[in-house]
Amino acid sequence: MVSTAKFWREQASRYNLEGTHCLTCGSYFFPPRIVCPKCRRDGNIERYQFKGTGDVVTYTTVYQAPQNPNRQTPYTLATIKLDEGPRLLSEVICEPEEIGTGMRVRSVFRKIGEEGARGMIYYGTKFVLA
Amino acid sequence: MREVAIIGAGSTKFGELWEKSFRDISVEAGLRAIGDAGISGEEIDALYGGNMSAGRFIEQEHIGALIADYAGLTGLHIPATRVEAACASGALALHLAVLSVASGWYDFVIAAGVEKMTDVDSDIADDLLASSVDREWEAICGATLPSLFAQMARAHMERYHTTSEQMAKVAAKNHANAIHNPYAQFRRAISAEAVLNSPLVADPLHMLDCSSIADGAAAVVLCAADKAKAYTDSPVYVKASAQASDTISLHDRRDVTAMDATIFASKKAYQTASLEPSQIDVAEVHDSYTIAEILAIEDLGFFNKGEGGIATGEGQTEIGGRIAINPSGGLKACGHPLGATGIRQAVEITQQLRGEAGKRQVPNAEVGLTHNIGGTGGTAIVHIFTS
C-alpha cells in the first residue's frame, strides 16, 4: 500500500472526487492538475468537486492480480467518463455480467485498503451502477 | 548528423535463468555483441544500459557503473549510463546511443538492455509491472497492467468487431515463430484454442494472451556508418530513431483503442527514413499482450485502424505474409525481461537483415522496424533499419 502522508495528501481527491477546473479554457481535470495542459501558463486553475456521475467507457473483470488482502478477485474495473468531461479508472461494485459499455455509474465512499489488522484504514471512491 | 550502423549484436537466452545473476547475463550479452562486432574493449567510447527496475528486482541501483565494471571496462573509465522508460528502457538506451554516435560525440557505443525479474516472487514482479502505469490513480484503484490492456481489448472488440480468436492467433503465430529462435523462452507451438481455454487474467485477456516474466539481456554495438565496413561486411544501418510520449494513465488518452505515442514516433521515423509503412519487410513490435500487437500494427500504419485483428486472422502477419510481424516470437514467446526487450528486438532485426535468422528468416528482408512501448503506451520508441 502507501505511506500515511502519501495517502493523506490526496485525501480530498480520494474521498470527495476533488479535481481542478481551468477558468481560462473551461476544462475539468481529475486528479487535480497543477498546470492546465491546454493553456499551460495562461491557465487559471481552481479546485472543483465532481458530481460523481458518469458513463462506462470500457471495462474488465480482473481474475488474477497480485495478492492483496484488501481486494479479492474477481473484481470489476472501468474507465469512467465523468459528466464534466475527464475520465478516471475505478473499481465498480457489481457482478461481472452486470456491467456494460455506456452504462451510467455514480460514486460511493468505500474502504479501499488497510495497513494490516491494527494499522491505518484507507477510504476512497468506488462506483456503483446508477 | 552522421549515419549510424550496428556492427555487432548478441543476446542471452531469455527465460527463468535461476543459475545466472544480473551481472552474469549483462556481461554475457555484452561479450557476445562485442565478439560479433570483432572490436576490442579499448575502442568502446560509452555504454548505455536500459533497465526498468533493478532497484526493486535485485535491490541494486547504479547499474551503469556495475555493468561496465563486470564487463571489464573499468580501466578505461568509459561513461556508463543507465536509462529508464519502463518496458521501453531497452529502446531508449538504443535511441540515446544512436544520438551519441550520430552527433559525432562518440564513435563506438554499446547499447544494452537487461532485466533480472525472477529473483523476486511473481506477486512482487506483477506488482512492479503496475509501476509502469499511474501508481496513484490506476494501480492503487486496483489496476494491473493486464487489466488496462484488457480494457483496450474490450473497446477494440466493441468498436471494430475484433475477436478473441484473432487475439489468440497473435499468440499462436508468435509461438510458431519462436520454435526456430534458440534464444526464446517458449520454443513450442500453442494453438489458438489453447489460448482461449487458458484461465482469464482480466476479461477478455487469457493467461496465454500475456507475455511472461523472464530474465534476459541483449546488446548491440554501434559505430559511425563510415567506419562500419572495417568491422563487418554486413552492417545494419539505423535509418531512424524516434521517441514519443503520452499520458501516463490510460484513461487520459484521446482514444483507448490507439496509442498516440506509437503513431507520433512512427510518423517521425518514416519521415526521417523517407520510407512508407508499406516498404517495411519485417517488424518486431511490442506484443506484451496479444491486443497490443493488433494495436501496434494499426498504429504503425501497416493496416488500417480496426483491421489489425482481421489481418492477423488472415495470416497477413506471418513470415511469408504481407508483412512479417515478430519473427523472433515477440515478447509473447521470447519472454519479456522488461529493459532487455527493446534491444532484443534490434538484435533480431540485425539478424534478419543480415540473412542470418535461419528457419525464421523473412525472405528478402531489407528494411526492418522495431517498436517498443512503456506501460500502456506512455512512451513509444520506433527504430527503422536497412541492410
Coordinates of C-alpha atoms in Angstrom, one line a residue:
Chain A
M1 CA 0.0 0.0 0.0
V2 CA 1.2 3.6 0.5
S3 CA 2.6 5.6 3.4
T4 CA 0.3 7.6 5.5
A5 CA 1.4 11.0 4.3
K6 CA 1.4 9.9 0.6
F7 CA -2.3 8.8 1.0
W8 CA -3.4 11.7 3.3
R9 CA -2.2 14.4 1.0
E10 CA -4.5 13.2 -1.8
Q11 CA -7.4 12.6 0.7
A12 CA -9.7 15.4 -0.7
S13 CA -9.5 13.8 -4.2
R14 CA -9.8 10.2 -2.9
Y15 CA -12.7 10.9 -0.6
N16 CA -14.7 13.6 -2.5
L17 CA -13.5 13.4 -6.1
E18 CA -11.9 16.8 -5.9
G19 CA -10.1 17.8 -9.0
T20 CA -9.5 21.1 -10.8
H21 CA -11.2 23.4 -13.3
C22 CA -9.4 25.8 -15.6
L23 CA -11.2 29.1 -15.7
T24 CA -9.4 30.1 -18.9
C25 CA -10.5 27.2 -21.1
G26 CA -13.3 25.6 -19.1
S27 CA -11.7 22.2 -18.9
Y28 CA -12.1 19.9 -15.9
F29 CA -9.3 17.6 -14.6
F30 CA -9.2 14.6 -12.3
P31 CA -7.0 14.1 -10.4
P32 CA -6.1 17.7 -9.8
R33 CA -3.6 19.2 -12.2
I34 CA -1.1 21.9 -11.3
V35 CA -0.8 23.1 -14.9
C36 CA -3.7 23.1 -17.5
P37 CA -2.3 21.0 -20.4
K38 CA -4.3 23.2 -22.9
C39 CA -3.5 26.7 -21.5
R40 CA -0.3 25.9 -19.6
R41 CA 1.0 29.2 -18.0
D42 CA -2.1 31.1 -19.3
G43 CA -4.3 28.7 -17.3
N44 CA -6.2 29.7 -14.2
I45 CA -6.8 26.7 -12.0
E46 CA -9.3 26.4 -9.2
R47 CA -10.4 23.3 -7.1
Y48 CA -13.6 21.6 -8.2
Q49 CA -15.6 18.8 -6.6
F50 CA -17.0 16.5 -9.2
K51 CA -20.7 15.5 -9.1
G52 CA -19.6 11.8 -9.2
T53 CA -21.8 10.7 -12.1
G54 CA -20.6 9.4 -15.4
D55 CA -20.6 6.7 -18.1
V56 CA -18.6 3.5 -18.5
V57 CA -16.2 3.9 -21.4
T58 CA -14.6 0.4 -21.2
Y59 CA -14.3 -2.2 -18.5
T60 CA -12.8 -5.5 -17.4
T61 CA -13.2 -8.1 -14.7
V62 CA -9.9 -9.0 -13.0
Y63 CA -9.5 -12.7 -12.2
Q64 CA -5.7 -12.7 -11.5
A65 CA -3.9 -10.0 -9.5
P66 CA -1.0 -9.8 -7.1
Q67 CA -2.1 -11.0 -3.6
N68 CA -3.8 -8.2 -1.8
P69 CA -5.8 -8.8 1.3
N70 CA -8.0 -5.8 0.6
R71 CA -9.1 -6.8 -2.9
Q72 CA -10.3 -10.3 -3.6
T73 CA -10.7 -11.5 -7.2
P74 CA -12.7 -11.3 -9.2
Y75 CA -13.4 -7.6 -9.2
T76 CA -14.5 -5.3 -11.9
L77 CA -12.7 -2.1 -13.1
A78 CA -13.9 0.5 -15.5
T79 CA -12.7 3.6 -17.3
I80 CA -15.4 6.1 -16.5
K81 CA -16.1 9.4 -18.2
L82 CA -17.4 11.9 -15.6
D83 CA -20.3 14.1 -16.8
E84 CA -17.9 17.2 -16.5
G85 CA -15.6 15.5 -19.1
P86 CA -12.5 13.9 -17.5
R87 CA -12.0 10.2 -17.3
L88 CA -10.8 8.1 -14.4
L89 CA -10.3 4.5 -13.5
S90 CA -12.3 2.9 -10.7
E91 CA -13.5 -0.3 -9.3
V92 CA -17.2 -0.8 -10.0
I93 CA -19.1 -2.7 -7.3
C94 CA -21.2 -5.2 -9.3
E95 CA -21.4 -8.7 -10.6
P96 CA -19.1 -9.2 -13.7
E97 CA -22.1 -9.8 -16.0
E98 CA -24.0 -6.7 -14.9
I99 CA -21.7 -4.1 -16.4
G100 CA -21.6 -2.8 -20.0
T101 CA -20.2 0.0 -22.1
G102 CA -22.2 3.2 -21.9
M103 CA -23.9 2.3 -18.5
R104 CA -24.4 5.1 -16.0
V105 CA -22.5 4.9 -12.8
R106 CA -22.3 7.0 -9.6
S107 CA -19.5 7.3 -7.0
V108 CA -19.7 5.9 -3.5
F109 CA -17.5 6.3 -0.5
R110 CA -15.8 2.9 0.4
K111 CA -12.9 1.4 2.3
I112 CA -10.2 0.8 -0.2
G113 CA -7.4 -0.7 1.9
E114 CA -5.7 -1.0 5.3
E115 CA -2.3 -1.5 6.7
G116 CA -2.7 -4.8 8.4
A117 CA -5.1 -5.6 11.3
R118 CA -4.1 -2.7 13.5
G119 CA -2.9 -0.1 11.0
M120 CA -4.4 2.8 9.1
I121 CA -7.6 2.1 7.2
Y122 CA -7.8 3.9 3.8
Y123 CA -11.0 5.1 2.4
G124 CA -11.7 6.4 -1.1
T125 CA -14.1 6.4 -4.0
K126 CA -15.6 3.5 -5.9
F127 CA -18.5 3.4 -8.3
V128 CA -21.8 1.5 -8.5
L129 CA -24.3 1.2 -11.4
A130 CA -26.6 4.1 -11.2
Chain B
M1 CA 24.3 14.3 -38.2
R2 CA 26.3 11.2 -39.1
E3 CA 24.7 7.9 -40.2
V4 CA 25.0 5.2 -37.6
A5 CA 25.4 1.4 -38.1
I6 CA 25.0 -1.7 -36.0
I7 CA 28.2 -3.8 -36.3
G8 CA 27.6 -6.4 -33.6
A9 CA 24.6 -7.9 -31.8
G10 CA 24.2 -10.5 -29.1
S11 CA 21.7 -11.8 -26.6
T12 CA 21.4 -14.3 -23.7
K13 CA 18.7 -16.9 -23.8
F14 CA 15.6 -15.5 -22.3
G15 CA 13.7 -17.3 -19.5
E16 CA 13.9 -18.3 -15.9
L17 CA 17.7 -18.1 -15.6
W18 CA 17.9 -19.1 -11.9
E19 CA 21.6 -20.1 -12.1
K20 CA 22.6 -16.7 -13.6
S21 CA 22.8 -13.3 -11.9
F22 CA 22.1 -9.8 -13.2
R23 CA 25.8 -9.4 -13.7
D24 CA 26.2 -12.7 -15.4
I25 CA 23.6 -12.0 -18.1
S26 CA 24.7 -8.4 -18.6
V27 CA 28.2 -9.5 -19.3
E28 CA 27.2 -12.5 -21.4
A29 CA 25.1 -10.3 -23.8
G30 CA 27.7 -7.6 -23.9
L31 CA 30.6 -10.0 -24.7
R32 CA 28.5 -11.7 -27.5
A33 CA 27.8 -8.3 -29.1
I34 CA 31.4 -7.2 -28.8
G35 CA 32.6 -10.6 -30.1
D36 CA 30.2 -10.4 -33.0
A37 CA 31.5 -6.9 -33.9
G38 CA 35.1 -8.0 -33.7
I39 CA 36.2 -4.9 -31.8
S40 CA 38.3 -4.7 -28.7
G41 CA 37.2 -3.2 -25.4
E42 CA 39.7 -0.3 -25.8
E43 CA 37.7 1.0 -28.8
I44 CA 34.5 1.5 -26.9
D45 CA 33.7 5.1 -26.1
A46 CA 30.5 4.7 -24.0
L47 CA 27.8 2.4 -22.8
Y48 CA 24.0 2.9 -22.4
G49 CA 22.1 0.3 -20.5
G50 CA 18.3 0.1 -20.5
N51 CA 16.8 -1.3 -17.3
M52 CA 13.4 -0.7 -15.7
S53 CA 13.7 -1.6 -12.1
A54 CA 16.9 -3.2 -10.8
G55 CA 16.4 -1.2 -7.6
R56 CA 13.3 -3.3 -6.8
F57 CA 14.0 -6.5 -8.6
I58 CA 17.6 -7.1 -7.2
E59 CA 17.9 -4.1 -4.8
Q60 CA 20.7 -2.7 -6.9
E61 CA 20.9 0.8 -8.4
H62 CA 23.9 2.4 -10.1
I63 CA 24.0 -0.4 -12.7
G64 CA 25.7 1.6 -15.4
A65 CA 28.9 1.5 -13.5
L66 CA 28.2 -2.1 -12.3
I67 CA 27.8 -3.4 -15.9
A68 CA 30.9 -1.5 -17.1
D69 CA 32.9 -2.9 -14.1
Y70 CA 31.9 -6.5 -14.6
A71 CA 32.3 -6.2 -18.4
G72 CA 36.0 -5.5 -17.7
L73 CA 35.8 -1.9 -18.8
T74 CA 36.7 -0.2 -15.5
G75 CA 40.3 0.6 -16.5
L76 CA 39.0 2.6 -19.5
H77 CA 36.7 4.7 -17.3
I78 CA 34.1 5.0 -20.0
P79 CA 30.9 6.8 -19.4
A80 CA 28.2 4.2 -18.5
T81 CA 24.7 5.4 -18.2
R82 CA 21.5 3.5 -17.1
V83 CA 18.3 4.8 -18.6
E84 CA 14.6 4.0 -17.8
A85 CA 11.3 4.3 -19.6
A86 CA 9.5 1.2 -18.1
C87 CA 9.2 -1.6 -20.6
A88 CA 10.7 0.7 -23.3
S89 CA 14.0 1.1 -21.4
G90 CA 15.9 -1.0 -23.9
A91 CA 14.8 1.0 -27.0
L92 CA 15.6 4.2 -25.0
A93 CA 19.2 3.0 -24.5
L94 CA 19.4 2.4 -28.2
H95 CA 17.9 5.8 -29.0
L96 CA 20.4 7.6 -26.8
A97 CA 23.3 5.5 -28.1
V98 CA 22.3 6.4 -31.7
L99 CA 22.1 10.1 -30.9
S100 CA 25.5 10.0 -29.2
V101 CA 27.2 8.5 -32.3
A102 CA 25.1 10.5 -34.9
S103 CA 26.1 13.7 -33.1
G104 CA 29.8 12.9 -33.6
W105 CA 30.4 12.9 -29.8
Y106 CA 31.3 9.1 -29.7
D107 CA 32.5 6.7 -32.4
F108 CA 31.8 3.3 -30.8
V109 CA 29.0 2.8 -28.3
I110 CA 27.3 -0.2 -26.7
A111 CA 23.5 -0.1 -26.2
A112 CA 22.4 -2.8 -23.8
G113 CA 19.2 -3.9 -22.1
V114 CA 18.9 -6.1 -19.1
E115 CA 16.3 -7.2 -16.5
K116 CA 16.6 -9.9 -13.8
M117 CA 13.0 -10.5 -12.8
T118 CA 13.0 -13.9 -11.2
D119 CA 14.9 -13.0 -8.0
V120 CA 11.6 -11.8 -6.6
D121 CA 8.4 -13.9 -6.4
S122 CA 5.8 -13.5 -9.1
D123 CA 3.4 -11.4 -7.0
I124 CA 6.1 -8.8 -6.5
A125 CA 7.1 -8.9 -10.2
D126 CA 3.4 -8.5 -11.2
D127 CA 3.1 -5.5 -8.8
L128 CA 6.2 -4.0 -10.3
L129 CA 4.7 -4.1 -13.7
A130 CA 2.0 -1.8 -12.4
S131 CA 4.6 0.8 -11.5
S132 CA 4.9 1.4 -15.3
V133 CA 1.4 3.0 -15.2
D134 CA 0.0 5.6 -12.9
R135 CA 0.5 4.1 -9.4
E136 CA -1.5 6.8 -7.6
W137 CA -4.6 6.9 -9.9
E138 CA -4.6 3.5 -11.7
A139 CA -2.7 0.8 -9.6
I140 CA -4.0 2.0 -6.2
C141 CA -7.5 1.8 -7.6
G142 CA -7.0 -1.9 -8.5
A143 CA -5.5 -1.7 -12.0
T144 CA -2.9 -4.3 -13.0
L145 CA -1.1 -4.0 -16.3
P146 CA -3.2 -6.7 -18.0
S147 CA -6.4 -5.2 -16.7
L148 CA -5.6 -2.0 -18.6
F149 CA -4.8 -3.8 -21.9
A150 CA -8.0 -5.8 -21.3
Q151 CA -9.9 -2.5 -21.4
M152 CA -8.2 -1.6 -24.7
A153 CA -9.1 -5.0 -26.0
R154 CA -12.8 -4.7 -24.9
A155 CA -13.1 -1.3 -26.6
H156 CA -11.4 -2.5 -29.8
M157 CA -13.7 -5.5 -29.9
E158 CA -16.8 -3.4 -29.4
R159 CA -15.8 -0.8 -31.9
Y160 CA -14.1 -2.8 -34.6
H161 CA -15.5 -6.3 -34.0
T162 CA -12.1 -7.7 -33.2
T163 CA -12.5 -11.2 -31.8
S164 CA -10.8 -13.2 -29.0
E165 CA -9.9 -15.8 -31.7
Q166 CA -8.0 -13.1 -33.7
M167 CA -6.1 -12.1 -30.5
A168 CA -5.4 -15.8 -29.8
K169 CA -4.0 -16.0 -33.3
V170 CA -1.3 -13.5 -32.4
A171 CA -0.1 -15.7 -29.6
A172 CA -0.2 -18.9 -31.8
K173 CA 1.7 -17.2 -34.6
N174 CA 4.4 -15.8 -32.3
H175 CA 4.9 -19.2 -30.6
A176 CA 5.2 -20.9 -34.0
N177 CA 7.9 -18.4 -34.9
A178 CA 9.8 -18.9 -31.7
I179 CA 10.2 -22.6 -32.3
H180 CA 13.1 -21.6 -34.6
N181 CA 14.6 -19.0 -32.2
P182 CA 17.2 -20.6 -29.9
Y183 CA 17.1 -17.5 -27.5
A184 CA 13.3 -17.6 -26.9
Q185 CA 11.8 -18.7 -23.6
F186 CA 9.0 -20.8 -25.1
R187 CA 10.0 -22.8 -28.2
R188 CA 6.9 -24.7 -28.6
A189 CA 3.7 -24.3 -30.6
I190 CA 0.4 -23.4 -28.9
S191 CA -3.0 -23.4 -30.7
A192 CA -5.4 -20.6 -30.7
E193 CA -7.8 -22.9 -28.9
A194 CA -5.3 -23.4 -26.1
V195 CA -5.1 -19.6 -25.7
L196 CA -8.9 -19.4 -25.5
N197 CA -9.0 -22.2 -23.0
S198 CA -6.4 -20.8 -20.7
P199 CA -7.7 -19.1 -17.5
L200 CA -8.9 -15.5 -17.7
V201 CA -6.5 -13.0 -16.3
A202 CA -8.6 -9.9 -17.0
D203 CA -11.6 -10.4 -19.2
P204 CA -11.2 -10.7 -22.3
L205 CA -7.5 -11.5 -21.9
H206 CA -6.5 -15.0 -21.0
M207 CA -3.2 -16.2 -19.5
L208 CA -1.8 -17.1 -22.9
D209 CA -2.7 -13.6 -24.2
C210 CA 0.0 -12.3 -21.9
S211 CA 3.8 -12.2 -22.2
S212 CA 5.8 -13.7 -19.4
I213 CA 8.1 -12.7 -16.6
A214 CA 11.7 -13.6 -17.6
D215 CA 15.3 -12.8 -17.2
G216 CA 17.4 -11.8 -20.1
A217 CA 19.9 -9.3 -21.6
A218 CA 20.8 -8.2 -25.1
A219 CA 23.4 -5.8 -26.6
V220 CA 24.3 -4.1 -29.8
V221 CA 27.5 -2.3 -30.9
L222 CA 27.0 0.9 -32.8
C223 CA 29.5 3.0 -34.8
A224 CA 29.6 5.7 -37.3
A225 CA 28.5 4.2 -40.7
D226 CA 31.6 5.3 -42.5
K227 CA 33.7 3.1 -40.1
A228 CA 31.4 0.1 -40.2
K229 CA 32.9 -1.7 -43.2
A230 CA 36.2 -2.0 -41.5
Y231 CA 34.5 -4.4 -39.0
T232 CA 31.8 -6.2 -40.9
D233 CA 30.7 -6.9 -44.5
S234 CA 27.1 -6.6 -43.5
P235 CA 26.5 -3.6 -41.4
V236 CA 22.9 -2.7 -40.5
Y237 CA 22.1 1.0 -40.9
V238 CA 20.0 2.9 -38.4
K239 CA 17.8 5.0 -40.7
A240 CA 15.6 6.4 -38.0
S241 CA 15.3 6.5 -34.2
A242 CA 12.2 8.3 -32.8
Q243 CA 10.7 8.6 -29.4
A244 CA 7.3 10.0 -28.2
S245 CA 5.4 10.3 -25.0
D246 CA 1.7 10.3 -24.0
T247 CA -0.3 10.5 -20.8
I248 CA 0.8 8.0 -18.1
S249 CA -2.8 7.0 -17.4
L250 CA -4.7 5.0 -20.0
H251 CA -8.0 6.8 -19.0
D252 CA -6.5 10.2 -20.1
R253 CA -5.8 9.1 -23.6
R254 CA -7.5 10.6 -26.7
D255 CA -8.6 7.1 -27.7
V256 CA -8.2 3.8 -25.7
T257 CA -8.0 1.8 -29.0
A258 CA -4.9 3.6 -30.3
M259 CA -1.6 4.6 -28.9
D260 CA -0.8 8.2 -30.0
A261 CA 2.9 7.8 -28.8
T262 CA 3.3 4.9 -31.4
I263 CA 1.5 7.0 -34.1
F264 CA 3.8 10.0 -33.4
A265 CA 7.0 8.1 -33.1
S266 CA 6.4 6.1 -36.2
K267 CA 5.4 9.1 -38.3
K268 CA 8.6 10.8 -37.3
A269 CA 10.6 7.7 -38.0
Y270 CA 9.1 7.2 -41.5
Q271 CA 9.7 10.9 -42.3
T272 CA 13.4 10.7 -41.1
A273 CA 14.0 7.5 -43.1
S274 CA 12.0 8.7 -46.2
L275 CA 10.1 5.4 -46.1
E276 CA 6.5 4.4 -46.1
P277 CA 5.0 1.7 -43.8
S278 CA 4.4 -0.5 -47.0
Q279 CA 8.2 -0.6 -47.5
I280 CA 8.9 -2.3 -44.2
D281 CA 9.7 -6.1 -44.8
V282 CA 9.9 -7.2 -41.2
A283 CA 8.9 -5.7 -37.8
E284 CA 9.4 -6.6 -34.2
V285 CA 6.5 -4.9 -32.3
H286 CA 5.6 -4.7 -28.7
D287 CA 3.2 -7.7 -28.1
S288 CA 3.2 -7.6 -24.3
Y289 CA -0.4 -8.6 -24.7
T290 CA -2.0 -10.0 -27.9
I291 CA -4.2 -6.9 -28.2
A292 CA -1.0 -4.8 -28.1
E293 CA 0.3 -6.4 -31.3
I294 CA -3.1 -5.6 -33.0
L295 CA -2.9 -2.0 -31.9
A296 CA 0.7 -1.7 -32.9
I297 CA 0.3 -3.0 -36.5
E298 CA -2.5 -0.4 -36.9
D299 CA -0.8 2.5 -35.2
L300 CA 2.5 1.8 -37.2
G301 CA 0.5 2.2 -40.4
F302 CA 0.8 -1.4 -41.6
F303 CA -3.0 -1.9 -41.5
N304 CA -5.9 0.5 -41.3
K305 CA -7.3 1.3 -37.8
G306 CA -9.7 -1.5 -36.8
E307 CA -8.3 -4.0 -39.3
G308 CA -5.4 -5.4 -37.3
G309 CA -7.5 -8.3 -36.0
I310 CA -8.7 -9.3 -39.4
A311 CA -5.2 -9.1 -40.9
T312 CA -3.9 -11.3 -38.2
G313 CA -6.7 -13.8 -38.6
E314 CA -5.9 -14.0 -42.4
G315 CA -2.3 -14.8 -41.7
Q316 CA -1.0 -11.5 -43.2
T317 CA 1.4 -11.0 -40.4
E318 CA 3.1 -14.4 -40.6
I319 CA 6.5 -15.0 -42.1
G320 CA 5.8 -15.1 -45.8
G321 CA 2.6 -12.9 -45.3
R322 CA 2.2 -9.3 -46.3
I323 CA 4.5 -8.2 -43.5
A324 CA 6.3 -10.5 -41.1
I325 CA 5.5 -9.4 -37.6
N326 CA 7.6 -10.7 -34.7
P327 CA 9.5 -13.5 -36.5
S328 CA 11.5 -13.9 -33.3
G329 CA 8.4 -14.9 -31.4
G330 CA 7.9 -11.4 -30.0
L331 CA 7.5 -10.6 -26.3
K332 CA 4.9 -13.4 -26.1
A333 CA 7.2 -16.3 -26.9
C334 CA 10.7 -14.9 -26.3
G335 CA 9.7 -13.7 -22.8
H336 CA 9.7 -10.1 -21.7
P337 CA 12.5 -9.1 -19.4
L338 CA 11.4 -5.5 -19.4
G339 CA 14.6 -3.5 -20.1
A340 CA 16.1 -6.1 -22.4
T341 CA 13.2 -6.3 -24.8
G342 CA 13.9 -3.2 -26.9
I343 CA 17.5 -4.3 -27.6
R344 CA 16.5 -7.9 -28.2
Q345 CA 14.2 -6.6 -30.9
A346 CA 17.1 -4.8 -32.5
V347 CA 19.2 -8.0 -32.3
E348 CA 16.5 -9.9 -34.2
I349 CA 16.2 -7.2 -36.9
T350 CA 20.0 -7.2 -37.3
Q351 CA 20.0 -11.0 -37.8
Q352 CA 17.0 -10.7 -40.2
L353 CA 18.7 -8.0 -42.3
R354 CA 22.0 -9.9 -42.4
G355 CA 20.0 -13.0 -43.6
E356 CA 21.2 -15.0 -40.5
A357 CA 17.9 -15.8 -39.0
G358 CA 17.9 -19.5 -40.0
K359 CA 14.5 -21.1 -40.2
R360 CA 12.7 -18.0 -39.1
Q361 CA 14.3 -15.9 -41.8
V362 CA 12.0 -13.5 -43.6
P363 CA 12.7 -13.8 -47.3
N364 CA 14.5 -10.8 -48.9
A365 CA 14.3 -8.8 -45.8
E366 CA 16.0 -5.4 -46.5
V367 CA 14.0 -2.9 -44.3
G368 CA 13.2 -3.7 -40.7
L369 CA 11.4 -1.8 -37.9
T370 CA 11.4 -2.2 -34.1
H371 CA 8.6 -0.8 -31.8
N372 CA 8.9 -0.8 -28.0
I373 CA 6.5 0.8 -25.6
G374 CA 6.5 1.6 -21.9
G375 CA 3.5 0.9 -19.7
T376 CA 0.2 1.2 -21.6
G377 CA 1.9 3.5 -24.2
G378 CA 3.2 6.4 -22.1
T379 CA 6.4 6.0 -24.1
A380 CA 6.8 4.6 -27.6
I381 CA 10.1 4.3 -29.4
V382 CA 10.5 3.3 -33.1
H383 CA 13.7 2.4 -35.0
I384 CA 14.0 1.7 -38.7
F385 CA 17.0 -0.3 -40.1
T386 CA 18.2 -1.2 -43.5
S387 CA 20.8 -3.7 -44.8

